[in-house]
mmCIF file of C-alpha atoms in Angstrom:
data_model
loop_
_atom_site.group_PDB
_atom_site.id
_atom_site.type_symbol
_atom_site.label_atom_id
_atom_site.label_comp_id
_atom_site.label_asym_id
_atom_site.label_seq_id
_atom_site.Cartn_x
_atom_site.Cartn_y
_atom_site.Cartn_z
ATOM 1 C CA UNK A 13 32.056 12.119 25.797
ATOM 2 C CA UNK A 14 30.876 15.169 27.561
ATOM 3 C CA UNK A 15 27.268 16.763 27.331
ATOM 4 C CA UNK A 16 28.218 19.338 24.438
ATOM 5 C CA UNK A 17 26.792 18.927 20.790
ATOM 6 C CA UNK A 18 28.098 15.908 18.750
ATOM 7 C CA UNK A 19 29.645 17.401 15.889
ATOM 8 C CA UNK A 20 28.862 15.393 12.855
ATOM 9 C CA UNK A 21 30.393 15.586 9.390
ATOM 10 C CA UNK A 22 28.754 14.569 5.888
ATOM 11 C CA UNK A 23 30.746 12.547 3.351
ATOM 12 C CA UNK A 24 28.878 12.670 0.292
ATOM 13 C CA UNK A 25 27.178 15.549 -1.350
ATOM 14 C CA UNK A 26 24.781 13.813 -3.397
ATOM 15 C CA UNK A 27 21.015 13.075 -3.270
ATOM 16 C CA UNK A 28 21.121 11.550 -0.121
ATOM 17 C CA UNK A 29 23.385 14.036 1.845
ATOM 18 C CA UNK A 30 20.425 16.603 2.554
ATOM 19 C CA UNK A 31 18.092 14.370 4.507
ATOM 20 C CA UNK A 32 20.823 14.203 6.716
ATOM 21 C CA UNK A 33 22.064 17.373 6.954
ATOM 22 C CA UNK A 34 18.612 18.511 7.669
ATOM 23 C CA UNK A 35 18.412 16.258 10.550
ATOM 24 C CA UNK A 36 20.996 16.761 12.014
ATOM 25 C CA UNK A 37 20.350 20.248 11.829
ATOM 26 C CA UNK A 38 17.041 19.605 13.169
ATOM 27 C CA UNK A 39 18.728 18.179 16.642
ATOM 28 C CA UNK A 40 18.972 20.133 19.743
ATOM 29 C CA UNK A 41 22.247 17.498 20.457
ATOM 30 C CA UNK A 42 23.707 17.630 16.892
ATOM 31 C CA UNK A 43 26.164 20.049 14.850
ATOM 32 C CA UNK A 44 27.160 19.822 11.252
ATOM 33 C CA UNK A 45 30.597 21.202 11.123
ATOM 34 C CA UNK A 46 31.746 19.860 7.911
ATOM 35 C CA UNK A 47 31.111 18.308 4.395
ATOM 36 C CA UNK A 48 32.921 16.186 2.219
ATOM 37 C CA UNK A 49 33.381 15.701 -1.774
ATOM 38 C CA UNK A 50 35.226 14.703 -4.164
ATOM 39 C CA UNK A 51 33.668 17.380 -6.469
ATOM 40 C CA UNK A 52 34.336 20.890 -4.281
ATOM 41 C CA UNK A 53 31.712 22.364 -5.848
ATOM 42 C CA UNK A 54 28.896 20.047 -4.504
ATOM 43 C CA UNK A 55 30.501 20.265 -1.310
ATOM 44 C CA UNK A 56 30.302 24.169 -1.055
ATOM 45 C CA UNK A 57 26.471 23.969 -2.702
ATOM 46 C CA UNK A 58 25.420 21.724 0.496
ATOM 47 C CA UNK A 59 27.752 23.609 2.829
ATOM 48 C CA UNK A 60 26.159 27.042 1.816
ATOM 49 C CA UNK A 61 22.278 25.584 2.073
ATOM 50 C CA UNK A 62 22.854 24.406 5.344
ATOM 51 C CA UNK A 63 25.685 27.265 6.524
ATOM 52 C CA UNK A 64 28.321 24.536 7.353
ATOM 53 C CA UNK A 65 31.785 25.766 8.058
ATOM 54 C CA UNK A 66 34.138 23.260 6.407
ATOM 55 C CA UNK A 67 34.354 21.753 3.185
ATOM 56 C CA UNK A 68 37.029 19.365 2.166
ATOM 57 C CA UNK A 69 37.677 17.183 -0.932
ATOM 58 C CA UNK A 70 38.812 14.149 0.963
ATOM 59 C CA UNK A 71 38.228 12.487 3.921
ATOM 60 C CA UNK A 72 41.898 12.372 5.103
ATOM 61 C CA UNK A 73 41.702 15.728 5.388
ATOM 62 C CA UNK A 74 38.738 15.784 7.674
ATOM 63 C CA UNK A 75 40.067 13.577 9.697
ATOM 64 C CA UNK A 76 43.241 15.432 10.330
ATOM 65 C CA UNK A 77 42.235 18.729 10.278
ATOM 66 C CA UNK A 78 38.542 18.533 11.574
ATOM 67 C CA UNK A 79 37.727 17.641 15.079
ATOM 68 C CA UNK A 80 34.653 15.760 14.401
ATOM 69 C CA UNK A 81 32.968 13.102 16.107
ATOM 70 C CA UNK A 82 30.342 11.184 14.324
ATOM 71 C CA UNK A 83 30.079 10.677 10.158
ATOM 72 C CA UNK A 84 27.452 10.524 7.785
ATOM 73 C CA UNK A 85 28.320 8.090 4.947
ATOM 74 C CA UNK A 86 26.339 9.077 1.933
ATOM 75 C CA UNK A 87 28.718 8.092 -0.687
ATOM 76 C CA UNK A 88 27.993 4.832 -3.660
ATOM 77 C CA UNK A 89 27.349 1.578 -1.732
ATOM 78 C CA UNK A 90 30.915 0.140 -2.724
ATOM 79 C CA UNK A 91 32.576 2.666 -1.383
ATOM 80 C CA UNK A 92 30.991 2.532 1.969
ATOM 81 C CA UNK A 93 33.926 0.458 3.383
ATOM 82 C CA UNK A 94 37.068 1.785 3.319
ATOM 83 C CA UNK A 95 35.745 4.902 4.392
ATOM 84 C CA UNK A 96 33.965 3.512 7.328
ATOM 85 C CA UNK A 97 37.225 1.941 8.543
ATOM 86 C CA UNK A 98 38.685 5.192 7.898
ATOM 87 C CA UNK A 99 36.468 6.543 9.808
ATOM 88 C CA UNK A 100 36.797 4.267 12.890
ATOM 89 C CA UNK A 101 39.924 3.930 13.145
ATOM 90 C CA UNK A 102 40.209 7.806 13.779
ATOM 91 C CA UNK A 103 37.948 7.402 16.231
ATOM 92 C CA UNK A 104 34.810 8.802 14.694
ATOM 93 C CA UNK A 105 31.856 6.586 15.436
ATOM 94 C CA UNK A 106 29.636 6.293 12.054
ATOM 95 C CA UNK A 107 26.271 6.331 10.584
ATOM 96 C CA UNK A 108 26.260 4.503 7.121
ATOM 97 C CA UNK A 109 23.584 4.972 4.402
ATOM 98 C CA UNK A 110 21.957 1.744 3.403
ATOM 99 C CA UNK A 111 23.430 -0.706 2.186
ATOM 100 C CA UNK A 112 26.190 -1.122 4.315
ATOM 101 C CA UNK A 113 28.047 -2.335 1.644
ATOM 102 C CA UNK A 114 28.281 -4.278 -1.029
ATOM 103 C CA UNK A 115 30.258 -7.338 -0.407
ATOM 104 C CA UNK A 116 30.468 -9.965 2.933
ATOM 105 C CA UNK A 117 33.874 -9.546 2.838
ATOM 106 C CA UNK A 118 33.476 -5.428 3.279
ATOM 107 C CA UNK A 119 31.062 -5.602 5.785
ATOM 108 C CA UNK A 120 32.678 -7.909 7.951
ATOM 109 C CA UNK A 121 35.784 -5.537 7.663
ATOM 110 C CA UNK A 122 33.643 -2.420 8.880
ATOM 111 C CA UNK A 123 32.132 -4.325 11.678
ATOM 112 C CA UNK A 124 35.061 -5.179 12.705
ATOM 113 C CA UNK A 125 37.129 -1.928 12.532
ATOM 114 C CA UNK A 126 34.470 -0.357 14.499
ATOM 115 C CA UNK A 127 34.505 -2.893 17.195
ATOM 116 C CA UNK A 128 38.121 -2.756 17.509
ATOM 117 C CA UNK A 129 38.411 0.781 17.624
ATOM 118 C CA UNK A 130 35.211 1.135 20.119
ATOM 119 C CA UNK A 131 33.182 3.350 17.674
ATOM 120 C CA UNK A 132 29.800 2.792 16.789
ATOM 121 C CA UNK A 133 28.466 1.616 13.953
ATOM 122 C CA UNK A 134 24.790 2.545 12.841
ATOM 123 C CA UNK A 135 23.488 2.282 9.165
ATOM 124 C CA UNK A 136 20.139 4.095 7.723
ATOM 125 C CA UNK A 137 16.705 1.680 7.001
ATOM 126 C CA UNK A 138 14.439 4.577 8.204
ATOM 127 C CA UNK A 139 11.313 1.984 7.372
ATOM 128 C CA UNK A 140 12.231 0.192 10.250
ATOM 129 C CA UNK A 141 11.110 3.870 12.285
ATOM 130 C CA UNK A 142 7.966 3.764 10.815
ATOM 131 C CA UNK A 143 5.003 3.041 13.049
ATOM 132 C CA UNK A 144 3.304 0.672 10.642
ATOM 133 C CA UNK A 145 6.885 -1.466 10.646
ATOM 134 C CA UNK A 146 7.054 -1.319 14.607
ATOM 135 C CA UNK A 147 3.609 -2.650 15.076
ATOM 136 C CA UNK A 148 3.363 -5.219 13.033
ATOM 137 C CA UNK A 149 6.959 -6.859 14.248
ATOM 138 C CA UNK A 150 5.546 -6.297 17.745
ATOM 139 C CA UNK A 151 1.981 -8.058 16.452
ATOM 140 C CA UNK A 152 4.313 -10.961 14.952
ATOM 141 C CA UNK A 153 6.967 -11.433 18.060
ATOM 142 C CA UNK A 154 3.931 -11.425 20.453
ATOM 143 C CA UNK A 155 2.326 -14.575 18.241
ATOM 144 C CA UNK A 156 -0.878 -12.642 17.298
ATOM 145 C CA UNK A 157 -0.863 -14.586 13.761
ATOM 146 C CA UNK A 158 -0.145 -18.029 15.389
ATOM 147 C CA UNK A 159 2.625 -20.111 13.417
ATOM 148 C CA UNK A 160 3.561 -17.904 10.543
ATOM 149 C CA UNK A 161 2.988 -19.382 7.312
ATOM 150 C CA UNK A 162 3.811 -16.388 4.541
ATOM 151 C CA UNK A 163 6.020 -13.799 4.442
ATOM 152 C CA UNK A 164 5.834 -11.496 0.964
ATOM 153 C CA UNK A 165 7.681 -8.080 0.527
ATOM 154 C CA UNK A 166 6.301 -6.148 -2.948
ATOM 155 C CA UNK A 167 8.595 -3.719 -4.039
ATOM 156 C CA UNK A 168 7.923 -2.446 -7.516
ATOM 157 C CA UNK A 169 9.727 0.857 -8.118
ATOM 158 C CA UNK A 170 9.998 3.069 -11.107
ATOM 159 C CA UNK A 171 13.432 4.693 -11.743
ATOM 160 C CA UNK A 172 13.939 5.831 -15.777
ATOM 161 C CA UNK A 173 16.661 5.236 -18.127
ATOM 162 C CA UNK A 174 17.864 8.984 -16.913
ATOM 163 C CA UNK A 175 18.176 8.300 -13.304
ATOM 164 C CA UNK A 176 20.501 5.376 -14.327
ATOM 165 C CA UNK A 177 22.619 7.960 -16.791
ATOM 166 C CA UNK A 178 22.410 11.119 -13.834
ATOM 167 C CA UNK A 179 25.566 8.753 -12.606
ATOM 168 C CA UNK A 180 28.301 6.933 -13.599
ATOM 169 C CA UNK A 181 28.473 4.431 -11.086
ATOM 170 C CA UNK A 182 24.712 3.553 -10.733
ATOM 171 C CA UNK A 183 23.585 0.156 -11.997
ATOM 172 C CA UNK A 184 26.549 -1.318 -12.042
ATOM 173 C CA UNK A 185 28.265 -4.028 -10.270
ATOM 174 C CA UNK A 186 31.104 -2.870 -9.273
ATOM 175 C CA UNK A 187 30.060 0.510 -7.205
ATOM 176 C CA UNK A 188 25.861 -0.043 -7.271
ATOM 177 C CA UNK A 189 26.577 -3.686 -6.144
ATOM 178 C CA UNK A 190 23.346 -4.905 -7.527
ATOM 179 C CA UNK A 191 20.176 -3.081 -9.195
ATOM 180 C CA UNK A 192 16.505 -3.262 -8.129
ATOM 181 C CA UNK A 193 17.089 -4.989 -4.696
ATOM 182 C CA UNK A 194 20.401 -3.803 -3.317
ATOM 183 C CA UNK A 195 19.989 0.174 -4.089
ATOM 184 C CA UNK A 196 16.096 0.214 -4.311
ATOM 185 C CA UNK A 197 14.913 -2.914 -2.480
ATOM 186 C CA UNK A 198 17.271 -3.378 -0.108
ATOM 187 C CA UNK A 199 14.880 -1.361 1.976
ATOM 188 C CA UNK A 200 12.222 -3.534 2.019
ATOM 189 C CA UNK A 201 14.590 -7.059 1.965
ATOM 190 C CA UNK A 202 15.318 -5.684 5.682
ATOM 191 C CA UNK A 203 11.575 -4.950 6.651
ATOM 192 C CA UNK A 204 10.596 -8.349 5.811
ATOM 193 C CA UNK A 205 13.401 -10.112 6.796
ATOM 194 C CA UNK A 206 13.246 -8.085 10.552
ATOM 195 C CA UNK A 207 9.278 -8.980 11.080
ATOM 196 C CA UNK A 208 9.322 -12.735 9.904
ATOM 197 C CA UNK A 209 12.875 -13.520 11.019
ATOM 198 C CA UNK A 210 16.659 -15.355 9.392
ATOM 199 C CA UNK A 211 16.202 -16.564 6.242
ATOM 200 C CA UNK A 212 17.143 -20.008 5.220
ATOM 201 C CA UNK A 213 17.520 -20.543 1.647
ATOM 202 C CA UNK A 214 16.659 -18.552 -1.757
ATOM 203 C CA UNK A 215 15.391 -19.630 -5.157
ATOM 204 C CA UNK A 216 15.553 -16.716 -7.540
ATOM 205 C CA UNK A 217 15.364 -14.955 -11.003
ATOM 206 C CA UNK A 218 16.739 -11.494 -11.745
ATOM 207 C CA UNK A 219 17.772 -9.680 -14.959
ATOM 208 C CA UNK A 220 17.777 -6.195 -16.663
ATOM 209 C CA UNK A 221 14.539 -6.548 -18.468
ATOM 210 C CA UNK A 222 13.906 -3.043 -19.561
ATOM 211 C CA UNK A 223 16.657 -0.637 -19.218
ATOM 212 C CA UNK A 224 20.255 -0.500 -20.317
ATOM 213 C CA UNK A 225 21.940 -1.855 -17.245
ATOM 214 C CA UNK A 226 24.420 -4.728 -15.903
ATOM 215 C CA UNK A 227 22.565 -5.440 -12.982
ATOM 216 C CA UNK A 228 19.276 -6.705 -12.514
ATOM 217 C CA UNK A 229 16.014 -3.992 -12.771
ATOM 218 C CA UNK A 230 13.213 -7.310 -12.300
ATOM 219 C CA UNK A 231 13.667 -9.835 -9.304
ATOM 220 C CA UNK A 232 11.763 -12.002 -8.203
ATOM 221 C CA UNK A 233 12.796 -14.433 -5.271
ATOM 222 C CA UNK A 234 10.954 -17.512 -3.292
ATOM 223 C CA UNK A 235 12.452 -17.483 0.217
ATOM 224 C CA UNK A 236 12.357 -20.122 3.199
ATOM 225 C CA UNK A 237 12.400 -18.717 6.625
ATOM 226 C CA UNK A 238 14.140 -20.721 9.492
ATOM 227 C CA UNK A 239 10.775 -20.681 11.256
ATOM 228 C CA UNK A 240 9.687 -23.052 8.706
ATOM 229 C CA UNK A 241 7.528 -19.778 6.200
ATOM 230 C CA UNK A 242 7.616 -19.003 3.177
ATOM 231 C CA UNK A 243 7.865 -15.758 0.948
ATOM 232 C CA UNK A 244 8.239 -14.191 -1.750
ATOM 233 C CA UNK A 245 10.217 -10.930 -2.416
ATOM 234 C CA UNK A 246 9.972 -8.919 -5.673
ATOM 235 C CA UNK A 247 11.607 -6.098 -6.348
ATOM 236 C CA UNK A 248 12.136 -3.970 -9.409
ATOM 237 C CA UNK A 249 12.775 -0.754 -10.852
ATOM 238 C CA UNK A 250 11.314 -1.466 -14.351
ATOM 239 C CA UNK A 251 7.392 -0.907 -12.960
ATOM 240 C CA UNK A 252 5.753 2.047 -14.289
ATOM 241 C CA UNK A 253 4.616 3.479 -12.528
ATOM 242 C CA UNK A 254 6.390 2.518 -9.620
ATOM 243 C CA UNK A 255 3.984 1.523 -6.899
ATOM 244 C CA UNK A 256 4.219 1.748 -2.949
ATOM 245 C CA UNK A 257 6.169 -0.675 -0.895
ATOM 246 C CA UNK A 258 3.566 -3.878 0.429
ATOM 247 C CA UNK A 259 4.420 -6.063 3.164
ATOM 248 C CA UNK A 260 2.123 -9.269 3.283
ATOM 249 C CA UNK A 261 2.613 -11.117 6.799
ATOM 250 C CA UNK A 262 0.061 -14.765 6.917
ATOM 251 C CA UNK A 263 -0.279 -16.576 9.937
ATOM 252 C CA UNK A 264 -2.408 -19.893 10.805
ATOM 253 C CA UNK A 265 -4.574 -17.320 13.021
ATOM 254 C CA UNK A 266 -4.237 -13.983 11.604
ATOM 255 C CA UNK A 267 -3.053 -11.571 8.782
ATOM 256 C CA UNK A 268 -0.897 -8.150 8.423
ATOM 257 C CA UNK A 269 -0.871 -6.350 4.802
ATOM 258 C CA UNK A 270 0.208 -2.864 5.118
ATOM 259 C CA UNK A 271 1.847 -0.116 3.220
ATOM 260 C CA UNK A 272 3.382 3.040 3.023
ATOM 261 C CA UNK A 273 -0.144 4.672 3.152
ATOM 262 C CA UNK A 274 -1.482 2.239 5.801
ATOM 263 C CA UNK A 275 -3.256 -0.829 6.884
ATOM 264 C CA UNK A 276 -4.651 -2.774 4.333
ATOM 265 C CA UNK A 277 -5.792 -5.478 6.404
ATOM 266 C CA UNK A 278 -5.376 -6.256 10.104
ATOM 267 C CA UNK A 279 -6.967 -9.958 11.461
ATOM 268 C CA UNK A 280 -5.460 -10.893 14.692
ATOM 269 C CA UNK A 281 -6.536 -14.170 16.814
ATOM 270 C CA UNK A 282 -7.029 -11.983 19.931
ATOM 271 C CA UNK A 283 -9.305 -9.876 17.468
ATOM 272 C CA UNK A 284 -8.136 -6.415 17.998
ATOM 273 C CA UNK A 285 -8.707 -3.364 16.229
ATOM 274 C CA UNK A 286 -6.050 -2.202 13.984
ATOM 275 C CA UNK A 287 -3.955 0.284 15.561
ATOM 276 C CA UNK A 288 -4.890 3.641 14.522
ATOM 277 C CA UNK A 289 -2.297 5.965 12.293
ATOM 278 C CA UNK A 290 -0.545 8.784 14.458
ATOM 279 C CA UNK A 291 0.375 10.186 11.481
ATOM 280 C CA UNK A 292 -0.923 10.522 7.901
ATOM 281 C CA UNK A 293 1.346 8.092 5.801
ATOM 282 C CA UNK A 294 2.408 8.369 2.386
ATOM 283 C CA UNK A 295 3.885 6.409 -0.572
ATOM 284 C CA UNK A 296 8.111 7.046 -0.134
ATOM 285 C CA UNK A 297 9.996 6.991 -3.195
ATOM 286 C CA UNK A 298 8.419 4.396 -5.536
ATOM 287 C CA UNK A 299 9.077 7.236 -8.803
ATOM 288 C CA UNK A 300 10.759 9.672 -7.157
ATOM 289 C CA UNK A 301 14.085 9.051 -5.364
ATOM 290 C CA UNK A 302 13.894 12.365 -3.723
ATOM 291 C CA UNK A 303 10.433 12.093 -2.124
ATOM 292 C CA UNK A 304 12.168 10.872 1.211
ATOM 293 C CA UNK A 305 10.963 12.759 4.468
ATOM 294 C CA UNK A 306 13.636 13.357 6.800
ATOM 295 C CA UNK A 307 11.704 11.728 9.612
ATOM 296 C CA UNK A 308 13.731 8.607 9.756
ATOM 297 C CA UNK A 309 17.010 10.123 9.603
ATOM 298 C CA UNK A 310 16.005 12.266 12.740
ATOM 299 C CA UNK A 311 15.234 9.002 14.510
ATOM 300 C CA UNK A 312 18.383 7.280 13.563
ATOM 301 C CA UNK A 313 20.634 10.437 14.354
ATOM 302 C CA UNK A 314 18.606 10.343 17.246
ATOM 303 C CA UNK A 315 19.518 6.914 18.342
ATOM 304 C CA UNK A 316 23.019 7.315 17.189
ATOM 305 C CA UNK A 317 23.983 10.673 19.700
ATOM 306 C CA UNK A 318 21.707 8.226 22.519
ATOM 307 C CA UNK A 319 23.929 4.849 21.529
ATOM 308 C CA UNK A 320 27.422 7.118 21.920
ATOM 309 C CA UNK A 321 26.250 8.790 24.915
ATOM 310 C CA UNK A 322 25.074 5.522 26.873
ATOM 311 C CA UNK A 323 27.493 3.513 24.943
ATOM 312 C CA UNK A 324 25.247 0.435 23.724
ATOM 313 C CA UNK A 325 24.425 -0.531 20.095
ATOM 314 C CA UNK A 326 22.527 1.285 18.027
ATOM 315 C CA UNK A 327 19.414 0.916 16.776
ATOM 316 C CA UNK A 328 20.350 -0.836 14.131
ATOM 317 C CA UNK A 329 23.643 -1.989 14.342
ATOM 318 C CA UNK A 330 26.704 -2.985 11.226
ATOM 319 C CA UNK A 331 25.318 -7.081 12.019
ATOM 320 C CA UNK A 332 22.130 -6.746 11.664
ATOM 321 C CA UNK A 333 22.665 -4.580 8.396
ATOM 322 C CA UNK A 334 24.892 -6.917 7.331
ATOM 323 C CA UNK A 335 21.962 -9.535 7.464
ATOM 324 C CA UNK A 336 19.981 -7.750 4.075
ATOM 325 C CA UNK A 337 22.841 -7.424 2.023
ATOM 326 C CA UNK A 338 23.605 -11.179 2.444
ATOM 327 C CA UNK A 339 20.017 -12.394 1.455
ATOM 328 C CA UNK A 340 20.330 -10.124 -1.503
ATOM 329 C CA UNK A 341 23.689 -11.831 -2.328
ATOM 330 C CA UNK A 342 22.043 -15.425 -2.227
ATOM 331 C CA UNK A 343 19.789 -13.897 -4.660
ATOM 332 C CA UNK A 344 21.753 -12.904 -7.228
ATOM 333 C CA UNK A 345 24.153 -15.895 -6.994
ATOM 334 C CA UNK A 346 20.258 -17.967 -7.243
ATOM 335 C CA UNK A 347 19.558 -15.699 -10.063
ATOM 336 C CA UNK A 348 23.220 -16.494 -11.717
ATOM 337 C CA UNK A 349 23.385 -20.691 -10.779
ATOM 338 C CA UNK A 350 19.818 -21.951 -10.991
ATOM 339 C CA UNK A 351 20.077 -23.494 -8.091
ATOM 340 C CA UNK A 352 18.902 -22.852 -4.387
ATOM 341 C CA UNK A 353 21.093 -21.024 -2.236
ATOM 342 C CA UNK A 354 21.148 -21.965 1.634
ATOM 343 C CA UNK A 355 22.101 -18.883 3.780
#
């Protein structure tokens, strides 16, 4: 690929689809040349915000008529797959909004359609750009707590019975792929799982508690790492109010809590000061599932244009997305047996 602009199309005009158009706006390296919808007229409302050429209805028609060369997946979770290997096997490497999809089975099949067509394959967990994430991964990796002991990832979000209605396909099985933890949670399954390491087995409970849904808005999980830790992960949509993601990291010689607005408590065996804040940081989307920055999409275009350009993996690559999704799975088949699930 040569040193013009990578021209990047958006499939998807819903909530989502603006965070990336305004990133990849934002990038000296990046063009947005096209949008795509089922529904035209959300297609043409993002194309005209953003003054992007093309609009079409369906992705075949991008991909024949458009010359593209990266996508933006920012359609419903199930439908992440056959559009990715769409995608790929016209060539067009892809960035896929989290999850990156809904079923083993699908995710294996856009790992490998990618691979086999020598595309990339990046998905979206813009906490993993966060400083606060980086640090305290780095703090863990370079044994700062000792042997870990406890791993616990908090995330109690507050989405109403009309965010649930504002689509037919959300909170449902068959499209959502899950409730609380895959669309909300699924977030913070990946932080957790990325600072304390693979995950060994699951003991779980999750149901719709509170609102009128098929999948679960309450879950709460025990977790054993394969370092020989435990956790817990809770996540729900059924808080109110929804409060801030908190990542609890115990070791025998130290402890990380931190979230979205900071440090809550840094105690390392070496005794360092907790690193300061480059930024101020804020509470993401705990009520509010538009009250996203756009930072972490700029990294992760970022990375993407870098990974096609010096062709190596992304930042984070179709595998290790793939790695969330199946914790959540064990969960919910936990949740639906009784019984421990070994990953």
């Amino acid at each position: 690929m040569g040193s013009g602009k990578i021209k990047f199309a958006i499939i998807g005009a819903g909530v989502i689809a603006p965070l990336h158009a305004r990133a990849i706006q934002l990038h000296p390296e990046a063009e947005l040349v096209a949008i795509v919808d089922s529904v035209m007229e959300k297609a043409q409302k993002l194309a005209d915000e953003y003054s992007v050429p093309f609009i079409y209805e369906h992705i075949d028609q991008l991909l024949q008529q458009c010359d593209v060369d990266a996508v933006c997946i920012c359609l419903p979770s199930g439908l992440h797959s056959e559009v990715t290997i769409a995608a790929a096997e016209a060539g067009k490497h892809v960035l896929c909004e989290k999850p990156l999809d809904i079923t083993l089975a699908n995710m294996d099949g856009m790992i490998a359609a990618c691979r086999n067509n020598n595309v990339k394959l990046a998905t979206v967990f813009q906490k993993r750009t966060t400083e606060l994430a980086i640090q305290t991964r780095q703090a863990v990796k370079e044994g700062k707590l000792g042997k870990l002991v406890l791993g616990d990832a908090y995330l109690k979000y507050y989405r109403s019975p009309e965010y649930y209605k504002s689509a037919d396909w959300r909170g449902t099985w068959e499209v959502d792929g899950g409730g609380a933890l895959m669309n909300q949670g699924v977030h913070g399954v990946d932080i957790i799982r990325w600072i304390m390491g693979d995950v060994d087995s699951v003991f779980a409970y999750a149901a719709p508690i509170v609102r009128d849904i098929e999948v679960e808005d309450t879950a709460v999980a025990v977790v054993r790492y394969k370092n020989g830790a435990f956790g817990v992960i809770q996540g729900a949509t059924s808080v109110n109010p929804g409060q801030e993601p908190r990542f609890e990291i115990h070791g025998e010689h130290g402890s990380i809590i931190y979230a979205d607005s900071g440090i809550k408590l840094w105690k390392t065996l070496d005794g360092e000061e907790p690193p300061a804040a480059s930024s101020e940081h804020k509470a993401e989307g705990s009520d509010n599932p538009q009250a996203i920055s756009e930072d972490g999409h700029y990294i992760l275009i970022d990375d993407l244009i870098h990974a096609i350009r010096e062709d190596r993996e992304p930042l984070i690559s179709g595998e290790e997305a793939r790695k969330s999704v199946e914790l959540i799975l064990a969960i919910y088949e936990s949740a639906r047996t009784g019984k421990e699930i070994k990953l």
